[in-house]
Short mmCIF file of C-alpha atoms and ligand atoms in Angstrom, two decimals:
data_model
loop_
_atom_site.label_atom_id
_atom_site.label_comp_id
_atom_site.label_asym_id
_atom_site.label_seq_id
_atom_site.Cartn_x
_atom_site.Cartn_y
_atom_site.Cartn_z
CA MET W 1 -26.38 -6.18 8.72
CA GLU W 2 -28.20 -5.16 12.05
CA THR W 3 -28.10 -1.25 12.81
CA LEU W 4 -25.67 0.35 15.14
CA LYS W 5 -26.49 2.83 17.89
CA LYS W 6 -26.81 5.81 16.44
CA PRO W 7 -25.91 9.48 17.57
CA ASP W 8 -28.74 11.92 18.67
CA ASP W 9 -28.51 14.50 15.94
CA LYS W 10 -29.00 12.84 12.30
CA ILE W 11 -29.76 13.80 9.33
CA LEU W 12 -31.51 11.30 6.61
CA VAL W 13 -30.76 11.61 3.28
CA LEU W 14 -33.20 9.83 0.84
CA ASP W 15 -31.72 9.03 -2.64
CA PHE W 16 -33.65 9.30 -5.69
CA GLY W 17 -30.73 8.17 -7.86
CA SER W 18 -28.76 11.36 -8.25
CA GLN W 19 -24.96 10.59 -9.46
CA TYR W 20 -24.36 13.33 -6.54
CA THR W 21 -26.27 11.58 -3.62
CA GLN W 22 -22.84 10.49 -1.83
CA LEU W 23 -21.62 14.02 -2.11
CA ILE W 24 -24.49 15.26 0.16
CA ALA W 25 -23.94 12.94 3.05
CA ARG W 26 -20.14 13.59 2.54
CA ARG W 27 -20.46 17.14 2.84
CA ILE W 28 -22.83 16.88 6.24
CA ARG W 29 -20.55 14.61 7.81
CA GLU W 30 -17.66 17.03 6.93
CA SER W 31 -19.78 19.77 8.92
CA HIS W 32 -19.70 17.04 12.01
CA VAL W 33 -23.19 15.97 11.64
CA TYR W 34 -23.97 12.30 11.57
CA CYS W 35 -25.79 11.03 8.56
CA GLU W 36 -27.09 8.05 6.23
CA ILE W 37 -28.26 7.53 3.06
CA HIS W 38 -31.34 5.31 2.39
CA PRO W 39 -33.23 4.55 -0.67
CA TYR W 40 -36.27 6.71 -1.59
CA ASN W 41 -38.87 3.91 -0.71
CA MET W 42 -37.62 3.61 2.91
CA ARG W 43 -40.95 2.78 4.98
CA ILE W 44 -42.59 5.49 6.94
CA ASP W 45 -42.26 3.55 10.09
CA GLU W 46 -38.47 3.11 9.46
CA ILE W 47 -37.96 6.74 8.72
CA ARG W 48 -39.88 7.68 11.71
CA GLY W 49 -37.57 5.08 13.70
CA PHE W 50 -34.60 6.55 12.37
CA HIS W 51 -35.18 9.91 14.48
CA PRO W 52 -33.62 12.24 11.81
CA LYS W 53 -33.79 15.82 12.71
CA GLY W 54 -33.81 16.80 9.03
CA ILE W 55 -34.46 14.70 5.95
CA ILE W 56 -33.02 15.91 2.41
CA PHE W 57 -34.43 14.16 -0.61
CA SER W 58 -31.87 13.90 -3.19
CA GLY W 59 -31.87 14.61 -6.99
CA GLY W 60 -32.78 11.84 -9.36
CA PRO W 61 -32.87 11.58 -13.42
CA ALA W 62 -36.67 10.74 -13.11
CA SER W 63 -39.50 13.45 -14.09
CA VAL W 64 -42.26 13.35 -11.64
CA TYR W 65 -44.83 12.54 -14.52
CA ASP W 66 -42.80 9.66 -15.08
CA THR W 67 -45.16 6.42 -14.86
CA GLU W 68 -42.56 4.89 -12.48
CA ALA W 69 -41.35 7.93 -10.92
CA PRO W 70 -39.78 7.50 -7.39
CA LEU W 71 -42.18 9.14 -4.85
CA VAL W 72 -41.63 9.31 -1.11
CA ASP W 73 -44.20 8.10 1.24
CA GLU W 74 -46.20 11.43 1.76
CA GLY W 75 -46.22 10.44 5.63
CA VAL W 76 -43.03 12.13 5.78
CA TYR W 77 -44.83 15.61 5.39
CA SER W 78 -46.39 14.92 8.55
CA LEU W 79 -43.56 13.80 10.75
CA LYS W 80 -42.73 17.65 11.70
CA VAL W 81 -38.99 17.12 10.65
CA PRO W 82 -37.39 19.92 8.26
CA ILE W 83 -37.10 18.70 4.65
CA LEU W 84 -34.75 19.94 1.99
CA GLY W 85 -35.37 18.89 -1.40
CA ILE W 86 -32.75 18.99 -4.30
CA CYS W 87 -33.21 19.21 -7.71
CA TYR W 88 -35.68 16.33 -8.63
CA GLY W 89 -36.48 16.19 -4.69
CA MET W 90 -37.65 19.73 -4.76
CA GLN W 91 -39.93 19.01 -7.81
CA MET W 92 -41.31 15.84 -6.07
CA MET W 93 -41.92 17.88 -3.20
CA ALA W 94 -43.90 20.46 -5.06
CA HIS W 95 -45.87 17.78 -7.21
CA GLN W 96 -46.90 15.88 -3.94
CA LEU W 97 -47.89 19.19 -1.94
CA GLY W 98 -50.04 20.48 -4.56
CA GLY W 99 -47.75 22.53 -6.64
CA ARG W 100 -47.19 22.08 -10.19
CA VAL W 101 -44.12 20.70 -12.40
CA GLN W 102 -43.71 21.11 -16.02
CA PRO W 103 -41.01 20.45 -18.67
CA ALA W 104 -38.68 23.43 -19.06
CA MET W 105 -38.64 24.81 -22.50
CA GLU W 106 -34.82 24.23 -22.35
CA ARG W 107 -33.14 21.94 -20.26
CA GLU W 108 -30.51 23.66 -17.89
CA TYR W 109 -27.40 21.88 -17.27
CA GLY W 110 -24.22 23.42 -15.87
CA PRO W 111 -23.53 26.65 -14.34
CA ALA W 112 -26.05 29.11 -13.72
CA VAL W 113 -26.66 32.39 -11.64
CA ILE W 114 -29.60 32.94 -9.18
CA GLN W 115 -30.64 35.93 -7.63
CA ILE W 116 -31.99 35.23 -3.99
CA ASN W 117 -35.26 37.44 -3.19
CA HIS W 118 -35.93 35.78 0.38
CA ALA W 119 -32.71 35.40 2.66
CA ASP W 120 -34.38 33.32 5.22
CA LEU W 121 -32.42 30.75 7.42
CA LEU W 122 -31.76 28.57 4.20
CA PHE W 123 -29.93 31.79 2.65
CA SER W 124 -28.64 33.61 5.77
CA GLU W 125 -24.93 34.63 5.48
CA ILE W 126 -24.99 34.48 1.83
CA ASN W 127 -24.62 37.69 -0.54
CA PRO W 128 -28.06 37.44 -2.71
CA VAL W 129 -26.72 38.76 -5.55
CA ASP W 130 -25.43 36.62 -8.52
CA VAL W 131 -24.81 33.55 -6.61
CA ARG W 132 -23.21 30.56 -8.79
CA VAL W 133 -24.80 27.70 -8.72
CA TRP W 134 -24.54 24.33 -10.73
CA MET W 135 -28.01 23.27 -12.12
CA SER W 136 -28.97 19.66 -14.01
CA HIS W 137 -32.64 19.79 -14.86
CA GLY W 138 -35.16 19.66 -17.57
CA ASP W 139 -38.56 19.98 -15.40
CA ARG W 140 -39.27 23.18 -13.62
CA ILE W 141 -41.91 24.51 -10.94
CA GLU W 142 -44.60 26.52 -12.70
CA LYS W 143 -46.93 26.78 -9.72
CA LEU W 144 -45.74 26.74 -5.90
CA PRO W 145 -47.85 24.50 -3.54
CA PRO W 146 -49.89 26.09 -1.00
CA GLY W 147 -48.04 27.82 1.82
CA PHE W 148 -44.52 27.90 0.11
CA GLU W 149 -42.82 31.25 -1.36
CA THR W 150 -40.20 31.74 -4.04
CA MET W 151 -37.04 32.23 -2.38
CA ALA W 152 -34.57 32.40 -5.62
CA TYR W 153 -34.99 32.77 -9.07
CA SER W 154 -32.75 32.32 -12.24
CA ASP W 155 -33.28 33.30 -15.98
CA ASN W 156 -34.41 29.92 -16.83
CA SER W 157 -36.07 28.94 -13.46
CA PRO W 158 -38.64 31.16 -12.07
CA VAL W 159 -38.42 29.47 -8.99
CA ALA W 160 -34.72 28.30 -8.28
CA ALA W 161 -35.55 27.88 -4.57
CA MET W 162 -39.03 27.59 -2.23
CA GLY W 163 -39.74 27.20 0.68
CA ASN W 164 -42.74 26.79 3.26
CA LEU W 165 -41.08 28.71 6.18
CA LYS W 166 -43.61 27.45 8.64
CA LYS W 167 -43.07 24.15 8.02
CA HIS W 168 -39.63 24.25 7.54
CA PHE W 169 -39.90 22.77 4.00
CA TYR W 170 -37.41 23.91 1.38
CA GLY W 171 -36.14 23.16 -2.29
CA VAL W 172 -33.66 24.42 -4.38
CA GLN W 173 -33.44 23.65 -8.11
CA PHE W 174 -29.87 23.53 -8.30
CA HIS W 175 -27.02 21.39 -6.33
CA PRO W 176 -25.56 22.94 -3.18
CA GLU W 177 -23.36 19.60 -2.76
CA VAL W 178 -21.21 20.21 -5.90
CA ALA W 179 -18.10 22.33 -5.78
CA HIS W 180 -19.56 24.60 -8.65
CA THR W 181 -22.30 26.03 -6.21
CA THR W 182 -19.92 28.25 -4.46
CA CYS W 183 -22.16 28.84 -1.41
CA GLY W 184 -23.26 25.26 -1.14
CA ARG W 185 -21.67 24.47 1.78
CA THR W 186 -23.27 27.56 3.41
CA ILE W 187 -26.72 26.35 2.38
CA LEU W 188 -26.37 22.82 3.49
CA ASP W 189 -24.87 24.02 7.07
CA ASN W 190 -27.86 26.63 7.07
CA PHE W 191 -30.07 23.42 6.86
CA ILE W 192 -28.69 21.46 9.37
CA PHE W 193 -27.71 23.92 12.21
CA LYS W 194 -29.89 26.77 11.68
CA ILE W 195 -33.08 24.80 10.72
CA CYS W 196 -32.65 21.45 11.95
CA LYS W 197 -30.85 22.77 14.79
CA CYS W 198 -28.22 19.93 14.95
CA SER W 199 -24.89 20.03 17.04
CA PRO W 200 -21.51 19.56 15.17
CA THR W 201 -20.62 16.68 17.62
CA TRP W 202 -20.12 13.71 15.18
CA THR W 203 -16.44 12.99 14.86
CA MET W 204 -14.23 10.01 13.95
CA LYS W 205 -13.65 9.34 17.47
CA SER W 206 -17.45 9.41 18.20
CA PHE W 207 -18.12 7.18 15.19
CA ALA W 208 -15.49 4.53 16.70
CA ASP W 209 -16.89 4.90 20.01
CA MET W 210 -20.43 4.14 18.55
CA VAL W 211 -19.23 1.16 16.76
CA ILE W 212 -17.21 -0.31 19.56
CA THR W 213 -20.27 -0.12 21.73
CA SER W 214 -22.86 -1.57 19.54
CA VAL W 215 -20.43 -4.48 17.99
CA ARG W 216 -20.10 -5.27 21.73
CA GLU W 217 -23.78 -5.22 22.55
CA LYS W 218 -24.62 -7.07 19.49
CA VAL W 219 -21.85 -10.30 19.60
CA GLY W 220 -21.79 -10.59 23.33
CA ARG W 221 -19.89 -13.57 23.91
CA ASP W 222 -20.00 -14.85 20.42
CA GLY W 223 -16.84 -14.90 18.21
CA VAL W 224 -15.90 -13.00 14.95
CA ILE W 225 -14.03 -13.91 12.41
CA CYS W 226 -12.31 -11.30 9.68
CA ALA W 227 -10.17 -11.94 6.59
CA LEU W 228 -7.44 -9.84 7.07
CA SER W 229 -5.85 -8.81 3.69
CA GLY W 230 -3.46 -5.99 4.93
CA GLY W 231 -5.19 -3.50 2.94
CA VAL W 232 -6.78 -0.28 4.71
CA ASP W 233 -10.34 -1.45 4.68
CA SER W 234 -9.83 -4.98 6.56
CA SER W 235 -6.97 -3.53 8.79
CA VAL W 236 -9.36 -0.66 9.93
CA VAL W 237 -12.26 -3.20 10.52
CA ALA W 238 -9.73 -5.68 12.47
CA VAL W 239 -8.60 -3.06 14.60
CA LEU W 240 -11.74 -1.69 15.50
CA LEU W 241 -13.24 -4.71 16.22
CA HIS W 242 -10.14 -5.67 18.31
CA LYS W 243 -10.81 -2.77 20.30
CA ALA W 244 -14.59 -3.70 20.86
CA ILE W 245 -14.36 -7.44 21.38
CA GLY W 246 -10.42 -8.14 22.14
CA LYS W 247 -9.82 -11.76 22.07
CA GLN W 248 -13.22 -12.84 20.53
CA LEU W 249 -12.30 -11.39 17.12
CA HIS W 250 -10.03 -13.97 14.88
CA CYS W 251 -8.47 -12.75 11.85
CA ILE W 252 -7.35 -15.16 9.22
CA PHE W 253 -4.82 -14.04 6.66
CA VAL W 254 -3.98 -16.40 3.82
CA ASN W 255 -0.78 -15.93 1.75
CA ASN W 256 -1.83 -17.12 -1.56
CA GLY W 257 1.80 -16.41 -3.03
CA LEU W 258 0.68 -13.65 -4.84
CA LEU W 259 1.21 -10.86 -2.48
CA ARG W 260 3.74 -8.11 -2.94
CA LYS W 261 7.35 -8.22 -1.51
CA GLY W 262 7.34 -8.48 2.32
CA GLU W 263 3.81 -7.79 2.45
CA ALA W 264 2.82 -11.14 4.43
CA GLU W 265 5.82 -10.46 7.23
CA SER W 266 4.84 -6.67 7.57
CA VAL W 267 0.96 -7.96 8.18
CA ARG W 268 2.35 -10.45 10.87
CA ARG W 269 4.41 -7.99 12.28
CA ILE W 270 1.71 -5.28 12.66
CA PHE W 271 -1.34 -7.45 13.81
CA LYS W 272 0.35 -9.90 15.49
CA ASP W 273 3.08 -8.19 17.20
CA HIS W 274 2.02 -4.77 17.42
CA PHE W 275 -1.72 -5.06 17.63
CA GLU W 276 -1.80 -8.37 19.58
CA ILE W 277 -4.45 -9.58 17.59
CA ASP W 278 -5.13 -13.20 17.29
CA LEU W 279 -3.91 -13.95 13.53
CA VAL W 280 -4.42 -17.07 12.24
CA TYR W 281 -1.77 -17.12 9.30
CA VAL W 282 -2.27 -19.60 6.57
CA ASP W 283 0.81 -19.95 4.08
CA ALA W 284 -1.03 -21.74 1.00
CA SER W 285 1.31 -20.18 -1.59
CA ASP W 286 2.49 -23.32 -2.95
CA LEU W 287 -1.14 -24.64 -3.38
CA PHE W 288 -1.98 -21.52 -5.18
CA LEU W 289 0.59 -21.57 -7.54
CA GLU W 290 -0.08 -25.46 -8.35
CA ARG W 291 -3.26 -24.79 -9.31
CA LEU W 292 -2.46 -21.77 -11.45
CA LYS W 293 0.10 -23.75 -13.30
CA GLY W 294 -0.57 -23.36 -17.26
CA VAL W 295 -3.22 -20.92 -16.88
CA ARG W 296 -3.07 -17.88 -18.97
CA ASP W 297 -6.66 -16.89 -19.10
CA PRO W 298 -7.35 -13.82 -16.50
CA GLU W 299 -10.82 -14.80 -15.82
CA LYS W 300 -9.63 -18.10 -15.12
CA LYS W 301 -7.04 -17.41 -12.81
CA ARG W 302 -9.39 -15.08 -10.95
CA LYS W 303 -11.76 -17.85 -10.48
CA ILE W 304 -9.30 -20.17 -9.40
CA ILE W 305 -7.81 -17.63 -6.77
CA GLY W 306 -11.48 -16.75 -5.45
CA ASN W 307 -12.50 -20.27 -5.08
CA LEU W 308 -9.59 -21.51 -3.18
CA PHE W 309 -9.41 -18.65 -1.04
CA ILE W 310 -12.87 -19.76 -0.10
CA GLU W 311 -11.71 -23.35 0.40
CA ILE W 312 -9.06 -22.26 2.77
CA PHE W 313 -10.75 -19.46 4.35
CA GLU W 314 -13.83 -21.89 5.15
CA ARG W 315 -11.52 -24.73 6.72
CA GLU W 316 -9.98 -22.43 8.70
CA ALA W 317 -12.74 -20.66 10.09
CA ARG W 318 -14.70 -23.79 10.92
CA LYS W 319 -11.61 -24.51 13.63
CA ILE W 320 -13.42 -21.42 15.56
CA PRO W 321 -16.47 -23.11 16.78
CA ASP W 322 -17.78 -20.14 18.57
CA ALA W 323 -17.42 -17.68 15.48
CA LYS W 324 -20.96 -16.72 14.72
CA TYR W 325 -20.17 -13.53 12.96
CA LEU W 326 -18.00 -12.42 9.69
CA ALA W 327 -16.73 -8.91 9.66
CA GLN W 328 -16.08 -7.31 6.61
CA GLY W 329 -14.71 -4.31 5.28
CA THR W 330 -17.52 -3.11 2.64
CA LEU W 331 -17.27 0.68 2.04
CA TYR W 332 -20.42 2.75 1.07
CA PRO W 333 -19.24 2.94 -2.43
CA ASP W 334 -19.61 -1.01 -2.53
CA VAL W 335 -22.58 -1.03 -0.94
CA ILE W 336 -24.76 1.50 -3.00
CA GLU W 337 -24.11 2.17 -6.63
CA SER W 338 -25.77 5.19 -7.58
CA VAL W 339 -28.64 3.44 -8.91
CA SER W 340 -29.62 2.68 -5.14
CA PHE W 341 -33.10 4.27 -5.54
CA LYS W 342 -34.16 0.78 -6.93
CA GLY W 343 -33.50 -0.54 -3.57
CA PRO W 344 -30.46 -1.20 -1.24
CA SER W 345 -28.22 -3.35 -3.15
CA ALA W 346 -26.06 -4.73 -0.28
CA THR W 347 -23.80 -6.69 -2.76
CA ILE W 348 -20.78 -8.29 -0.87
CA LYS W 349 -17.42 -6.89 -2.72
CA THR W 350 -16.57 -9.60 -4.89
CA HIS W 351 -12.64 -9.57 -4.11
CA HIS W 352 -13.34 -9.92 -0.41
CA ASN W 353 -13.63 -13.55 -1.99
CA VAL W 354 -15.91 -14.38 0.67
CA GLY W 355 -18.95 -14.27 -1.05
CA GLY W 356 -21.61 -17.23 -0.57
CA LEU W 357 -19.73 -17.97 2.81
CA PRO W 358 -21.52 -16.17 5.20
CA GLU W 359 -24.93 -18.24 4.32
CA ARG W 360 -22.89 -21.42 3.85
CA MET W 361 -21.61 -21.45 7.22
CA LYS W 362 -24.45 -19.42 8.85
CA LEU W 363 -22.42 -16.58 9.83
CA ARG W 364 -23.85 -13.18 10.20
CA LEU W 365 -22.45 -10.16 8.66
CA ILE W 366 -20.65 -7.37 10.74
CA GLU W 367 -19.86 -4.48 8.16
CA PRO W 368 -18.59 -1.52 10.42
CA LEU W 369 -17.67 0.86 7.56
CA ARG W 370 -20.81 0.59 5.67
CA GLU W 371 -21.50 4.46 5.70
CA LEU W 372 -18.11 5.27 4.97
CA PHE W 373 -16.00 6.51 1.82
CA LYS W 374 -12.43 5.48 1.64
CA ASP W 375 -10.92 8.81 2.80
CA GLU W 376 -13.10 8.59 5.85
CA VAL W 377 -12.05 5.06 6.47
CA ARG W 378 -8.51 6.59 6.39
CA SER W 379 -9.19 9.10 9.06
CA LEU W 380 -11.07 6.50 11.42
CA GLY W 381 -7.98 4.34 10.72
CA ARG W 382 -5.55 6.99 11.93
CA GLN W 383 -7.55 7.71 14.96
CA LEU W 384 -7.17 4.07 15.77
CA GLY W 385 -3.54 4.25 15.66
CA ILE W 386 -2.86 2.33 12.48
CA PRO W 387 0.46 3.06 10.94
CA GLU W 388 0.37 5.39 8.16
CA ARG W 389 2.04 2.80 5.89
CA ILE W 390 -1.41 1.04 5.82
CA ILE W 391 -3.42 3.77 5.89
CA MET W 392 -1.90 5.17 2.70
CA ARG W 393 -1.52 2.01 1.05
CA HIS W 394 -2.95 1.84 -2.66
CA PRO W 395 -5.44 -0.52 -3.66
CA PHE W 396 -4.23 -4.10 -4.63
CA PRO W 397 -6.73 -6.44 -6.37
CA GLY W 398 -7.62 -9.69 -4.17
CA PRO W 399 -6.01 -12.10 -7.15
CA GLY W 400 -2.66 -9.84 -6.58
CA LEU W 401 0.34 -10.12 -8.93
CA ALA W 402 -1.50 -12.97 -10.43
CA ILE W 403 -3.36 -10.25 -12.47
CA ARG W 404 -0.10 -8.26 -13.16
CA ILE W 405 1.78 -11.13 -14.70
CA ILE W 406 0.13 -11.58 -18.42
CA GLY W 407 0.23 -15.06 -19.22
CA GLU W 408 1.46 -17.85 -17.24
CA ILE W 409 2.29 -17.32 -13.54
CA THR W 410 5.61 -19.00 -12.64
CA PRO W 411 7.78 -18.49 -9.23
CA GLU W 412 10.62 -17.17 -11.71
CA LYS W 413 8.36 -14.32 -12.92
CA LEU W 414 6.93 -13.72 -9.65
CA ARG W 415 10.37 -13.09 -8.28
CA ILE W 416 10.98 -10.43 -11.37
CA LEU W 417 7.77 -8.83 -10.63
CA ARG W 418 7.95 -8.56 -6.71
CA GLU W 419 11.46 -7.00 -7.02
CA ALA W 420 10.27 -4.60 -10.13
CA ASP W 421 7.34 -3.97 -8.00
CA ALA W 422 9.43 -3.14 -4.87
CA ILE W 423 11.55 -0.62 -6.58
CA VAL W 424 8.54 1.08 -7.93
CA MET W 425 7.16 1.51 -4.57
CA GLU W 426 10.54 2.68 -2.93
CA GLU W 427 11.00 5.20 -5.76
CA MET W 428 7.55 6.70 -5.54
CA GLU W 429 7.86 7.12 -1.74
CA ALA W 430 11.12 8.36 -1.91
CA SER W 431 10.01 11.04 -4.33
CA GLY W 432 6.79 12.05 -2.46
CA TRP W 433 4.53 10.89 -5.30
CA HIS W 434 3.31 8.07 -3.29
CA ASP W 435 0.48 9.62 -1.54
CA LYS W 436 -0.34 11.68 -4.52
CA VAL W 437 -1.60 9.03 -6.67
CA TRP W 438 -4.37 6.33 -6.84
CA GLN W 439 -2.12 3.33 -7.55
CA ALA W 440 1.54 2.61 -8.72
CA PHE W 441 2.84 -0.76 -9.72
CA ALA W 442 4.78 -2.64 -12.28
CA VAL W 443 3.28 -5.02 -14.45
CA LEU W 444 5.61 -7.92 -16.24
CA LEU W 445 4.87 -8.56 -20.00
CA PRO W 446 4.88 -11.91 -21.90
CA VAL W 447 7.31 -10.46 -24.41
CA LYS W 448 11.18 -10.62 -24.43
CA SER W 449 13.14 -7.97 -26.16
CA VAL W 450 16.90 -7.28 -27.25
CA GLY W 451 19.22 -5.38 -25.42
CA VAL W 452 22.73 -4.88 -24.88
CA MET W 453 24.64 -5.31 -21.38
CA GLY W 454 28.60 -4.69 -21.50
CA ASP W 455 29.63 -6.41 -24.77
CA ALA W 456 26.96 -8.96 -24.74
CA ARG W 457 23.42 -9.04 -26.57
CA THR W 458 20.58 -9.83 -23.97
CA TYR W 459 16.91 -11.29 -24.63
CA GLU W 460 14.80 -10.62 -21.72
CA GLN W 461 11.53 -9.58 -19.97
CA VAL W 462 10.05 -6.34 -20.10
CA ILE W 463 8.43 -4.25 -17.13
CA ALA W 464 5.60 -1.86 -17.69
CA VAL W 465 5.13 0.80 -15.09
CA ARG W 466 1.40 1.84 -14.19
CA VAL W 467 0.95 4.82 -12.26
CA VAL W 468 -2.47 6.49 -12.16
CA GLU W 469 -4.18 9.37 -10.84
CA SER W 470 -8.23 8.92 -9.73
CA VAL W 471 -10.76 9.79 -7.56
CA ASP W 472 -12.77 6.68 -7.68
CA ALA W 473 -10.81 4.15 -10.09
CA MET W 474 -14.04 4.46 -12.31
CA THR W 475 -11.77 6.82 -14.36
CA ALA W 476 -8.20 7.34 -14.47
CA ASP W 477 -5.33 8.89 -15.86
CA TRP W 478 -1.77 8.25 -16.35
CA ALA W 479 0.45 10.19 -13.66
CA ARG W 480 2.53 12.99 -15.18
CA LEU W 481 5.67 11.97 -13.38
CA PRO W 482 8.72 13.92 -13.58
CA TYR W 483 11.13 12.43 -16.02
CA ASP W 484 14.04 12.08 -13.23
CA LEU W 485 11.63 9.65 -11.42
CA LEU W 486 10.76 7.83 -14.11
CA ALA W 487 14.53 7.62 -15.13
CA ASN W 488 15.22 6.24 -11.51
CA ILE W 489 12.53 3.87 -11.74
CA SER W 490 13.62 2.26 -15.00
CA ASN W 491 17.19 2.49 -14.22
CA ARG W 492 17.21 0.70 -10.88
CA ILE W 493 14.58 -2.30 -12.43
CA ILE W 494 16.87 -2.88 -15.36
CA ASN W 495 20.11 -2.74 -13.10
CA GLU W 496 18.85 -4.44 -10.14
CA VAL W 497 16.46 -7.13 -11.36
CA GLN W 498 18.06 -10.08 -12.83
CA GLY W 499 16.15 -10.82 -16.08
CA VAL W 500 14.74 -7.50 -17.10
CA ASN W 501 16.34 -5.58 -19.86
CA ARG W 502 13.48 -2.90 -20.74
CA VAL W 503 10.81 -0.60 -18.75
CA VAL W 504 8.32 1.10 -20.43
CA TYR W 505 5.69 3.46 -18.94
CA ASP W 506 2.06 3.07 -19.56
CA ILE W 507 0.35 6.30 -20.76
CA SER W 508 -3.34 5.01 -21.39
CA SER W 509 -5.88 6.31 -19.64
CA LYS W 510 -9.00 4.64 -18.73
CA PRO W 511 -11.48 4.55 -20.45
CA PRO W 512 -11.02 3.12 -22.73
CA SER W 513 -7.95 1.06 -20.93
CA THR W 514 -8.11 -0.33 -17.40
CA ILE W 515 -6.02 0.08 -14.53
CA GLU W 516 -4.97 -3.34 -14.53
CA TRP W 517 -3.36 -5.24 -17.41
CA GLU W 518 -4.39 -8.60 -16.53
P1 XMP N 1 -9.55 -1.83 -13.51
O1 XMP N 1 -8.56 -2.61 -14.03
O2 XMP N 1 -10.90 -2.46 -13.55
O3 XMP N 1 -9.38 -1.79 -11.98
O4 XMP N 1 -9.61 -0.45 -14.02
C1 XMP N 1 -10.12 -0.63 -11.01
C2 XMP N 1 -9.45 -0.71 -9.50
O5 XMP N 1 -10.03 -2.06 -9.20
C3 XMP N 1 -8.98 -2.66 -8.74
N1 XMP N 1 -9.15 -4.25 -9.06
C4 XMP N 1 -9.53 -5.05 -7.85
N2 XMP N 1 -9.80 -4.88 -6.80
N3 XMP N 1 -10.12 -7.35 -6.45
C5 XMP N 1 -9.62 -6.00 -5.99
O6 XMP N 1 -9.97 -5.91 -4.76
C6 XMP N 1 -10.00 -7.57 -8.05
O7 XMP N 1 -10.18 -8.51 -8.55
C7 XMP N 1 -9.70 -6.15 -8.77
N4 XMP N 1 -9.49 -5.85 -9.84
C8 XMP N 1 -9.20 -4.95 -10.24
C9 XMP N 1 -7.65 -2.11 -9.41
O8 XMP N 1 -6.55 -2.57 -8.93
C10 XMP N 1 -8.33 -0.76 -9.60
O9 XMP N 1 -8.07 0.04 -8.38
#
């Protein structure tokens, strides 16, 4: 991925492996300043070339005395750029600049109270007494580096914050980026506005303009192909690129026969008719179902679907001879797991199903959403005029309904699941619950149960309804839907979907269960 043209005021976050690094970036962008996360070992010439107005060292699990402790290139201290070290970032700064860090007697983890004794710029507009913060550290600073002074302390940390006010180097032992630190936003804002002197000019509109300009420059007259899935990420990429390069963008949408009810038509309507994007629509439903015949194992299903998708996508892509680029909706959480301090892990989302393709076809990647979080992508999508239905769409797995039909897939089972699933979605939307949850869907179980319809005994399929709340799908809890809503869903499915006589609600959380049943 070549770098995009960046705004002038930028903050660089160097990642030392903290689980909160993403939050730092997020808070800064919420304050309308552009910011990027890079691994701690970013080369000094790259750091300089990035032209940051300020640098933040994230926290991290290491101790500065570990043999493999991640250390930043010390050249960073000569750039004349303000630096804020958070937790491990502060200890590393103290260590590298001649202070002393030692293991504390007790690990300090969780809420703590600090007293500010130096209300410099970093702590301006904060009431200095009893500031509630979030701590998570083992080591602590015993001796300040030359030129530094203590700015705050707690019972457990004689140096809860330090600063070299002349050089604009600061360190905080706690995490200003987490919500538990009540004045955290003010501290970060003080750093980026009062110390780094950034202007709050970054918006989704400026992000869109920046991407559009740089894609135009980068692509020239070449073509770009994009695998459109109808989900929010690929939709935003398609519309953004279409604004940038118009007819040079070619979208390919493969109907694998495993989509939700009405999905293929709605994607065609929106992208072809509404946005007038060149959309190659391939209906490969029969082929997918044929290859899936008799297959019960979920991993086998995934492989077959993934491989066939690549086969079809590649065939279609080769028909577009001027294509030199492949655009993907890779998001920040897909790019960098929190272990990014080991180096950039530019893994391609496997469920994009185009893994391996770019190299084979000699296509270069364009990933305009790499720096963004899901909700930022949603607001970008709104900015681009994408309909709310797509923006708020729940995540949908690449293998589609195949992993929600447990056991063998048949056209009849697909019909049942599609109808049941559509009812779940309709009722979630009508009740206003759709946008409050992470995902809602139906699963077709491989069991039949006895029921009674009028005077007759029935022996039919069971549908499980799964609705979960989550922030990142890593953990999830089943949604406490109102009983009336559950009753409506159940009554409608049993009455309207032929072949179903029982509906159950999945009340398992993740872990130990997963969101999908497979
Ligand atoms: P699990 O079932 O692992 O799912 O708890 C976590 C999240 O990932 C989605 N999921 C997938 N998404 N391709 C995708 O694009 C896949 O193969 C896939 N499998 C699971 C799932 O819907 C949930 O949001």
